[in-house]
PDB file of C-alpha atoms and ligand atoms in Angstrom:
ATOM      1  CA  UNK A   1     -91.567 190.641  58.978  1.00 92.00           C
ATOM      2  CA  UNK A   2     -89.675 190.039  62.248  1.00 97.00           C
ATOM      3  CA  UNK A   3     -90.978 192.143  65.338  1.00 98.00           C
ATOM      4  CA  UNK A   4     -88.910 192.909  69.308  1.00 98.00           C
ATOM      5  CA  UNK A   5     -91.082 192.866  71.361  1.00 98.00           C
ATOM      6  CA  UNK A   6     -88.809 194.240  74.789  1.00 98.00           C
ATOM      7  CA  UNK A   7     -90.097 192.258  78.318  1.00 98.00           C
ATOM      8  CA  UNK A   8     -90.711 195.421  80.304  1.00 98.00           C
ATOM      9  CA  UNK A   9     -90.330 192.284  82.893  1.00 98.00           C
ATOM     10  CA  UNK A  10     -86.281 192.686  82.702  1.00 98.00           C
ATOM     11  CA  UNK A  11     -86.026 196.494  82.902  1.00 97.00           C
ATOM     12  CA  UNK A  12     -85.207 198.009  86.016  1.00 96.00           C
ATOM     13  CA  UNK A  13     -88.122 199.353  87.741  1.00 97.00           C
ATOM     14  CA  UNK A  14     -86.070 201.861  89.983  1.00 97.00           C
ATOM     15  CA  UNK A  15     -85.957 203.443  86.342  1.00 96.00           C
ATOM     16  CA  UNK A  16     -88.740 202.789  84.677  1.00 97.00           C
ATOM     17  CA  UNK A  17     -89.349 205.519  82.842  1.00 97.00           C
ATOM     18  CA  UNK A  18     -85.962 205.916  81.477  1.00 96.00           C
ATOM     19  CA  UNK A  19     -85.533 202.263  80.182  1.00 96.00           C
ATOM     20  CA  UNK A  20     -89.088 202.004  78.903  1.00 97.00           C
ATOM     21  CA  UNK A  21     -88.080 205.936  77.044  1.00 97.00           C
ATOM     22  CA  UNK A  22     -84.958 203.993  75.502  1.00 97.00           C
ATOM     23  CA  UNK A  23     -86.737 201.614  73.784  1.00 97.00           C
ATOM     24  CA  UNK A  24     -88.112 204.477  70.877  1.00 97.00           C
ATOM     25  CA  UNK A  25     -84.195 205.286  70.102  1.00 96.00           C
ATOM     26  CA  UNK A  26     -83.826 201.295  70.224  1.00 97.00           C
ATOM     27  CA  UNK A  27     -86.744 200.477  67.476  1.00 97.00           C
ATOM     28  CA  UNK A  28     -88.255 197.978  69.899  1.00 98.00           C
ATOM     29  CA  UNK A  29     -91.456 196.965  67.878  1.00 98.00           C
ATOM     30  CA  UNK A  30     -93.201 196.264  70.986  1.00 98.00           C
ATOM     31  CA  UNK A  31     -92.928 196.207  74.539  1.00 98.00           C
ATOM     32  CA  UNK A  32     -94.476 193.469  76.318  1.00 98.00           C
ATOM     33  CA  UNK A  33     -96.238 194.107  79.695  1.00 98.00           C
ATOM     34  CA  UNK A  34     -96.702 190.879  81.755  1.00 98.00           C
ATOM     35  CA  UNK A  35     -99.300 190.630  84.284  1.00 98.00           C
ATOM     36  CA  UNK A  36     -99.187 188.074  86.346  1.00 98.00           C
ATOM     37  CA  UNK A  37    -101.999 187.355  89.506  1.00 97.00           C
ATOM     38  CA  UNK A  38    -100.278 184.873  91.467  1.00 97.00           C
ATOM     39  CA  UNK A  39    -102.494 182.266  90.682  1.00 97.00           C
ATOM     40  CA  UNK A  40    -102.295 181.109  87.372  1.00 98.00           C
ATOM     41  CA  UNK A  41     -98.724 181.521  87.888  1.00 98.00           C
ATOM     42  CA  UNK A  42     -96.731 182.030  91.560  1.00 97.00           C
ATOM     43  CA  UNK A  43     -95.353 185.146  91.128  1.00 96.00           C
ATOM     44  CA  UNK A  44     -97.193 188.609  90.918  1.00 97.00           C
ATOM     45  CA  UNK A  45     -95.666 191.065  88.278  1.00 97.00           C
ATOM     46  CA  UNK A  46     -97.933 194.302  88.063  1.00 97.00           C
ATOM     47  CA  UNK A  47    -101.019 195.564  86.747  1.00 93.00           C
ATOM     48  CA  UNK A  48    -103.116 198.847  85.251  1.00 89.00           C
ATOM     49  CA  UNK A  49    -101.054 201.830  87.062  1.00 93.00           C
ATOM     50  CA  UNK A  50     -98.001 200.055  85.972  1.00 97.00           C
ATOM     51  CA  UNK A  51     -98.796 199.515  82.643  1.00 97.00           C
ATOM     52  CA  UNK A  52    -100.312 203.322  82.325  1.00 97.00           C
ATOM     53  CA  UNK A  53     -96.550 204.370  83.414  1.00 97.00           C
ATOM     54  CA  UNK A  54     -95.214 202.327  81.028  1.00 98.00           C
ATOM     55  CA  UNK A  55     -97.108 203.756  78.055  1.00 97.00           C
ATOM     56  CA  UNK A  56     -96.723 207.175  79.088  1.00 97.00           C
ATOM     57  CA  UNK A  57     -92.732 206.777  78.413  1.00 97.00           C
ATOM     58  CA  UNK A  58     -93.088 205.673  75.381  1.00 97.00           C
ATOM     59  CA  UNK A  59     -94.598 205.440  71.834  1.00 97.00           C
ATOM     60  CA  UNK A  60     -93.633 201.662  71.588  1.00 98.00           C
ATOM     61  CA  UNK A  61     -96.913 199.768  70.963  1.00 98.00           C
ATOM     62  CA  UNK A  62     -98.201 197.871  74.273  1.00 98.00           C
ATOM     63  CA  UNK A  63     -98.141 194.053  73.832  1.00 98.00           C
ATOM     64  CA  UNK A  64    -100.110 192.660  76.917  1.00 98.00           C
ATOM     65  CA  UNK A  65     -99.541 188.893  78.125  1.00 98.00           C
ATOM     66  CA  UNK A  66    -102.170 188.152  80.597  1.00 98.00           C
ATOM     67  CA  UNK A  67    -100.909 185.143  83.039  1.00 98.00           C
ATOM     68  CA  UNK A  68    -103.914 185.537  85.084  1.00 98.00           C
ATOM     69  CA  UNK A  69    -107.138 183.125  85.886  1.00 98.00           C
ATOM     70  CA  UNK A  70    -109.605 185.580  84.912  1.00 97.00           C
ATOM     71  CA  UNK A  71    -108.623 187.767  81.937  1.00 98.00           C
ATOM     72  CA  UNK A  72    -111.879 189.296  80.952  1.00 97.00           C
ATOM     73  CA  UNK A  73    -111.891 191.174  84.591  1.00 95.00           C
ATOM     74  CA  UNK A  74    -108.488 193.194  83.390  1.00 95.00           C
ATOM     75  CA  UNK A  75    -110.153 194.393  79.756  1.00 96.00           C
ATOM     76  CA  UNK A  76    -111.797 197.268  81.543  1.00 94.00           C
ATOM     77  CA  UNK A  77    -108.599 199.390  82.280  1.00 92.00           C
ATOM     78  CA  UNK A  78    -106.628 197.595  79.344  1.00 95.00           C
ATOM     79  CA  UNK A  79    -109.082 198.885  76.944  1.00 95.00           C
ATOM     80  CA  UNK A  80    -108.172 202.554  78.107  1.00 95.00           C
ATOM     81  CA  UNK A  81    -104.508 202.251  77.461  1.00 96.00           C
ATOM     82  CA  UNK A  82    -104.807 200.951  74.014  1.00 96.00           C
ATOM     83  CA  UNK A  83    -102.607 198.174  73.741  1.00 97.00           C
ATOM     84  CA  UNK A  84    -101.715 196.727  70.227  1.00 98.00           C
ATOM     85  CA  UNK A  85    -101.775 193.439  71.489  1.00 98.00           C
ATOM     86  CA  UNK A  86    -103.783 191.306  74.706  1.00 98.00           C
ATOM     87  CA  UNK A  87    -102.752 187.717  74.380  1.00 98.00           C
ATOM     88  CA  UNK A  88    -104.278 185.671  77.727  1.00 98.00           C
ATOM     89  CA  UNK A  89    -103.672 181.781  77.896  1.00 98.00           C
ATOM     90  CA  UNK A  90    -105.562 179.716  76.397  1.00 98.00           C
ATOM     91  CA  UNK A  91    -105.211 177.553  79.746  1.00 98.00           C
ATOM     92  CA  UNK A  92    -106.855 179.958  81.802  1.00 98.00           C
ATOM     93  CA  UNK A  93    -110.628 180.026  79.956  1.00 98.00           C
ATOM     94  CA  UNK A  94    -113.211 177.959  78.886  1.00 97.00           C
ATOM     95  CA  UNK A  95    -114.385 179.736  75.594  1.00 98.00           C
ATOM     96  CA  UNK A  96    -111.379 181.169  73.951  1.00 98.00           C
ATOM     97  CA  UNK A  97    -112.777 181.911  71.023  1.00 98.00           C
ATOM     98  CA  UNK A  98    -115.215 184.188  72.880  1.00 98.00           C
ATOM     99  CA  UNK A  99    -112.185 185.690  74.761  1.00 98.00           C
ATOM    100  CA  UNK A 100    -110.801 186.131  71.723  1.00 98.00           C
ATOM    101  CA  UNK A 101    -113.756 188.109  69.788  1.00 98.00           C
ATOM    102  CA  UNK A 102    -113.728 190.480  73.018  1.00 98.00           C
ATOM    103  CA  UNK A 103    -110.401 191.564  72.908  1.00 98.00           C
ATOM    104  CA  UNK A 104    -111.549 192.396  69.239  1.00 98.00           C
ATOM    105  CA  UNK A 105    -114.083 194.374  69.905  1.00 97.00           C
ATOM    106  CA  UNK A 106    -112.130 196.922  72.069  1.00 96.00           C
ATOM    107  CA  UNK A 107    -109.746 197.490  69.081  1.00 97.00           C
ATOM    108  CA  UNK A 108    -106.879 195.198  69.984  1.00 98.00           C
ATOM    109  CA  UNK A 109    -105.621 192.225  68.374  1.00 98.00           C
ATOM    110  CA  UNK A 110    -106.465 188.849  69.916  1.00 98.00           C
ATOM    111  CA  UNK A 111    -103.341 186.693  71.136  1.00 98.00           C
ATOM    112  CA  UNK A 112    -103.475 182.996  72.382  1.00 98.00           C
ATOM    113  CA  UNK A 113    -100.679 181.837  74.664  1.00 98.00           C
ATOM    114  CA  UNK A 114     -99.866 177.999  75.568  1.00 98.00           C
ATOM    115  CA  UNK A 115     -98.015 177.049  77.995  1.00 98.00           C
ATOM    116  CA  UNK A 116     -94.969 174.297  77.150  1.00 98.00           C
ATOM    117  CA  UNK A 117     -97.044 171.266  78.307  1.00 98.00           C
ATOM    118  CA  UNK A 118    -100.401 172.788  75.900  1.00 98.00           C
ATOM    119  CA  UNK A 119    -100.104 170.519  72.258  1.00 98.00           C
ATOM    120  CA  UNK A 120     -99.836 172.544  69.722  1.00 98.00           C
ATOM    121  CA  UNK A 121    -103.018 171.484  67.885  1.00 98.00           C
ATOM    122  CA  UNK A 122    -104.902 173.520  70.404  1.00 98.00           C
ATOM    123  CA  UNK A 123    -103.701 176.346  69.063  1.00 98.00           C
ATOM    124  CA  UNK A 124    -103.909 175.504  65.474  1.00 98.00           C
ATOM    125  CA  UNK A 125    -107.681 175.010  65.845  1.00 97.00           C
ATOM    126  CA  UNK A 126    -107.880 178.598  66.997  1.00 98.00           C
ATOM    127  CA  UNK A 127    -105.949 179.989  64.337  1.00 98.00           C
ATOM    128  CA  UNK A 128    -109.276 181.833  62.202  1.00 96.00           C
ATOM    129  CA  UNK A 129    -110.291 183.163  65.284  1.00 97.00           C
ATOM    130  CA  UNK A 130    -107.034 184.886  66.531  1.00 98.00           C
ATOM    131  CA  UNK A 131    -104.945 187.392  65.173  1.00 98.00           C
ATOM    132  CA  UNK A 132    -101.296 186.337  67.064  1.00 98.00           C
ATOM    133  CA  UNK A 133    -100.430 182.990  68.474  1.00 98.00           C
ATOM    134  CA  UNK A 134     -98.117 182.547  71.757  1.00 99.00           C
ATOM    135  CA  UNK A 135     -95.656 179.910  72.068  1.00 98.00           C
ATOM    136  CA  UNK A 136     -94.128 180.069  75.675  1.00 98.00           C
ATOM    137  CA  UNK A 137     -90.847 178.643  74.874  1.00 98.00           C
ATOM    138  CA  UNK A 138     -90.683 178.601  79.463  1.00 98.00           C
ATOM    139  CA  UNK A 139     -92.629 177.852  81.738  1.00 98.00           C
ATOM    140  CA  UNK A 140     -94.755 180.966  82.299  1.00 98.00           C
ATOM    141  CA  UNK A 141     -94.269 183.083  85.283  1.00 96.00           C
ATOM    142  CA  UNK A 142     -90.095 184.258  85.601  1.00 96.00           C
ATOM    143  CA  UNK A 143     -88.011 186.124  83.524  1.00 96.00           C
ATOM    144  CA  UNK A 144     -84.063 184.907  83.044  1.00 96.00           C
ATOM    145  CA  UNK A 145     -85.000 181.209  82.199  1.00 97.00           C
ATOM    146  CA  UNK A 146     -83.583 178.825  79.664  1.00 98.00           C
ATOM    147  CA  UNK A 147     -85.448 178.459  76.319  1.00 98.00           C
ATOM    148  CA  UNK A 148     -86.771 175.005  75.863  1.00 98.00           C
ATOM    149  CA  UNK A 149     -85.239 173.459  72.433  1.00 98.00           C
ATOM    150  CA  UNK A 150     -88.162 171.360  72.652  1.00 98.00           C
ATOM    151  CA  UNK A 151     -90.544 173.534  71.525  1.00 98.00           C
ATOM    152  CA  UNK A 152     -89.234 174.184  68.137  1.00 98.00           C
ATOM    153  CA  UNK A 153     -91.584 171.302  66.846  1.00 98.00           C
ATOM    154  CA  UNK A 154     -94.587 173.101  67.957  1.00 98.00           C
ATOM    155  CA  UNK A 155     -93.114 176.220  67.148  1.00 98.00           C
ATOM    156  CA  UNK A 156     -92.792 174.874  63.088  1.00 98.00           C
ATOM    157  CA  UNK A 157     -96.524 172.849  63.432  1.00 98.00           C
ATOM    158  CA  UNK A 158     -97.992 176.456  63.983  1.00 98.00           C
ATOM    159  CA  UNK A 159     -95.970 178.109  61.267  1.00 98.00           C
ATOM    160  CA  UNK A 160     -97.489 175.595  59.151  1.00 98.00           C
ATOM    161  CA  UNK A 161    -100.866 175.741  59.811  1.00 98.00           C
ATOM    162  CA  UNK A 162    -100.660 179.279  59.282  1.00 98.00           C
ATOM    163  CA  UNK A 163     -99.233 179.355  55.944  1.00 97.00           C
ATOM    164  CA  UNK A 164    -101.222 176.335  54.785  1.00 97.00           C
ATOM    165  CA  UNK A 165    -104.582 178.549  55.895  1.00 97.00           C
ATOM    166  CA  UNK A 166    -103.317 181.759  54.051  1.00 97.00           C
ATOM    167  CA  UNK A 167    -103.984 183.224  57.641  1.00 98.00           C
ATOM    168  CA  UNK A 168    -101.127 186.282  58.467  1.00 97.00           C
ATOM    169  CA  UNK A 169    -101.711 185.447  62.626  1.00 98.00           C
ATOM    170  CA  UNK A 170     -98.753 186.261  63.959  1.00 98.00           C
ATOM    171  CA  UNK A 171     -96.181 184.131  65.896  1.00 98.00           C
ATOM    172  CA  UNK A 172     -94.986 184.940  68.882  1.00 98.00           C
ATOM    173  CA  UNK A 173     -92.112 182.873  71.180  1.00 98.00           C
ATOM    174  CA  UNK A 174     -91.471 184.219  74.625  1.00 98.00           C
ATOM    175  CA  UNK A 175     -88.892 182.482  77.259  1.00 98.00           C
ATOM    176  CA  UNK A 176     -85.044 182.585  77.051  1.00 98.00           C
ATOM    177  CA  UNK A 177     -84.651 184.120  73.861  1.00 98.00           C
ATOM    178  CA  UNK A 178     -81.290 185.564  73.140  1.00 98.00           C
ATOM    179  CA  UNK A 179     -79.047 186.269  70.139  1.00 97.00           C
ATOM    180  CA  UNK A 180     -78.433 182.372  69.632  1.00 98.00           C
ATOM    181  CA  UNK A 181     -82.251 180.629  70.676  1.00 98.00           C
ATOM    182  CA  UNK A 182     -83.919 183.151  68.082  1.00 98.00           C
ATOM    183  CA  UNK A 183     -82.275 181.745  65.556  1.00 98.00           C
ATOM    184  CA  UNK A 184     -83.988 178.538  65.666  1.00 98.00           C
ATOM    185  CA  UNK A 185     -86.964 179.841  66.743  1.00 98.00           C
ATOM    186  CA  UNK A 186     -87.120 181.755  63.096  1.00 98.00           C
ATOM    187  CA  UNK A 187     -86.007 178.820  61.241  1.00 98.00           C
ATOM    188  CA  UNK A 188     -89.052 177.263  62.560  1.00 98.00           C
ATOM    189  CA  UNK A 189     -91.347 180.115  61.591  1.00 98.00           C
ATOM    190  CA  UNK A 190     -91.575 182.216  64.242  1.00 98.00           C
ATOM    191  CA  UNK A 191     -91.763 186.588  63.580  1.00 98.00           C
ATOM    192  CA  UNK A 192     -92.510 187.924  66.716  1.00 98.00           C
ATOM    193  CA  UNK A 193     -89.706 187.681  69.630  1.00 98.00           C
ATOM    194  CA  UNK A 194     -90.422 188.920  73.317  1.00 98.00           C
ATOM    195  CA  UNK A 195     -86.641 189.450  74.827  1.00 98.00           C
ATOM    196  CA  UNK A 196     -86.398 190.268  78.830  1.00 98.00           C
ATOM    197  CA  UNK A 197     -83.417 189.641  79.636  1.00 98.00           C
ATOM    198  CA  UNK A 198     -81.630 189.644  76.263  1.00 98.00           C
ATOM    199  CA  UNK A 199     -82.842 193.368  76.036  1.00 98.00           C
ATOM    200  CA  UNK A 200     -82.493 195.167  79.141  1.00 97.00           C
ATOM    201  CA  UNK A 201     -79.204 192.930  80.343  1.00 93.00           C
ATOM    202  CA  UNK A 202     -77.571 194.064  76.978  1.00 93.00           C
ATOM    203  CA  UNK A 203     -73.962 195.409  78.295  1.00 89.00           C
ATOM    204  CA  UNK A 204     -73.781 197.456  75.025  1.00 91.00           C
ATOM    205  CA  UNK A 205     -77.638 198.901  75.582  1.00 93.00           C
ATOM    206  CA  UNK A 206     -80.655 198.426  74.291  1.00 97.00           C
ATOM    207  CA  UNK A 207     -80.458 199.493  70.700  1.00 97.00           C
ATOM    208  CA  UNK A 208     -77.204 197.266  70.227  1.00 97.00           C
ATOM    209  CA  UNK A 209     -79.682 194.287  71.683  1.00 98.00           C
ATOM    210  CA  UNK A 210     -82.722 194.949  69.634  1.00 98.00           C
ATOM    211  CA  UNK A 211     -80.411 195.377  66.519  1.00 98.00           C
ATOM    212  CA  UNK A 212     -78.530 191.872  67.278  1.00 98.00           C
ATOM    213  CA  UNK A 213     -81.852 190.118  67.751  1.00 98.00           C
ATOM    214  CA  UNK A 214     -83.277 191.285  64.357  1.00 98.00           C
ATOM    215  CA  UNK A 215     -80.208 190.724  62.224  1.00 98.00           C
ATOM    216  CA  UNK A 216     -79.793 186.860  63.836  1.00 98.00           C
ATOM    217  CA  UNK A 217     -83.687 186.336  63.052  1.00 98.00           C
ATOM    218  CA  UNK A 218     -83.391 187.735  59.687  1.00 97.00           C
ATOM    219  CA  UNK A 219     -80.134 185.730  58.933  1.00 96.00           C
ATOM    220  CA  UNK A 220     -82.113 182.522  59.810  1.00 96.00           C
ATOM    221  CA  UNK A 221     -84.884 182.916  57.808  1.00 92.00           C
ATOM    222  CA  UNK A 222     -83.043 183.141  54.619  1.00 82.00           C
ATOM    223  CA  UNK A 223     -80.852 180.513  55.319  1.00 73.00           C
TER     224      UNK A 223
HETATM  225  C1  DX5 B 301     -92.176 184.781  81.362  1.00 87.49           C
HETATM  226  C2  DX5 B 301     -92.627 186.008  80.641  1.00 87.49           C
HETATM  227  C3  DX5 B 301     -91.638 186.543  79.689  1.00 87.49           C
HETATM  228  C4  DX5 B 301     -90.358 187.030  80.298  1.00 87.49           C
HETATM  229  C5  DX5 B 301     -89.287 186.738  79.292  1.00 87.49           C
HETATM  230  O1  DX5 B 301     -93.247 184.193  82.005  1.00 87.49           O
HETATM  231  O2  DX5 B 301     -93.815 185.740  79.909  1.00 87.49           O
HETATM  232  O3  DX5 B 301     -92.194 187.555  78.854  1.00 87.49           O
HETATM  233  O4  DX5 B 301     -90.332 188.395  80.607  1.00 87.49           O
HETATM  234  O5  DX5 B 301     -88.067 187.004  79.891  1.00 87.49           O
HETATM  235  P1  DX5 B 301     -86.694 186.454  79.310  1.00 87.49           P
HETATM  236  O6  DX5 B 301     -86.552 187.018  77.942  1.00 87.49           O
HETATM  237  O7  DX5 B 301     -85.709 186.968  80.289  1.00 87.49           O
HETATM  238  O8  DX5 B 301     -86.803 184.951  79.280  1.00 87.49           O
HETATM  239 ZN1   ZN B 302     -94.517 187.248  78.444  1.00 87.49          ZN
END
């Protein structure tokens, strides 16, 4: 199954509500909310009241990537808004798989993120105890960045692991993905796509976007 997951990141924010209401008539399967503290990463995004706005445009799933030190602190207020997904690096914490069973336990599936420099094998030791993985394919932090080709390897030692555990974790990739990058990315085993830029920049709009992104990730996964 390939999922869109839309970077609320790229949308214009002098009309949120609009572009975040789009994304129902679009079939986004998710729209990803990134919270950045300006500490694990330089920039600051936005937080709870932005994210309540967000979900009260929309019936679009919440898929929340935490790029902050201290991820436990934001469950509190996250827990309210019911997000589908919290994914938190795994950079950031000391006992992930404790992380993990606590975004669990507040009805939300459990993502891991890595940053590019992160091995892969980190992750793949994780795997039983996580329900989505998190391949930054940038370096966390900006939107509009180029996807690194480099990652692919990673991207296809995860999809392994995966399949050869019978596990049905999810695989995310999120940096620079546009019509051409998620091709590769799918070839290598990723389903789940966060697009920013390749979403909300769209000249044609957002459903022509979503729709392009699906049918290139489909057509590279049968070939
Ligand atoms: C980057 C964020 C991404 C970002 C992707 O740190 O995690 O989710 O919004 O934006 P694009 O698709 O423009 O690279
Ligand atoms: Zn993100």
């Amino acid at each position: 199954m390939i999922r869109i997951a839309a970077s609320v990141l790229a949308a214009d924010f002098a009309r949120l509500g609009e572009e975040v209401a789009a994304l129902d008539d679009a079939k986004a399967d998710l729209i990803h909310c990134d919270v950045m503290d300006g500490s694990f990463v330089p920039s600051i995004s936005f937080g709870a009241d932005f994210i309540a706005a967000v979900s009260r445009c929309s019936r679009v799933p919440l898929d929340v990537h935490l790029m902050v030190r201290d991820p436990v602190s934001q469950f509190g207020f996250l827990e309210r808004l019911r997000p589908h997904i919290i994914s938190f690096h795994l950079e950031a914490v000391d006992d992930p798989t404790a992380v993990a069973h606590e975004i669990r336990s507040i009805g939300a599936l459990a993502g891991v993120a890595i940053k590019p420099a992160t091995p892969g094998g980190r992750l793949v030791e994780l795997l039983p105890h996580i329900d989505v993985a998190l391949v930054m394919t940038v370096e966390p932090g900006l939107g509009g960045q180029h996807f690194m080709g480099e990652m692919i390897p990673k991207i296809s030692e995860i999809a392994t692991a995966i399949r050869a555990g019978g596990l049905s974790t999810m695989l995310q990739v999120d940096g620079g993905i546009d019509v051409e990058t998620i091709r590769a990315a799918a070839a290598a085993g990723a389903d789940t796509f966060v697009a920013g830029t390749a979403v909300f920049g769209h000249r044609a709009g957002l459903g022509a976007a979503v729709d392009a992104l699906r049918v290139n990730a489909r057509a590279a996964v049968r070939n």
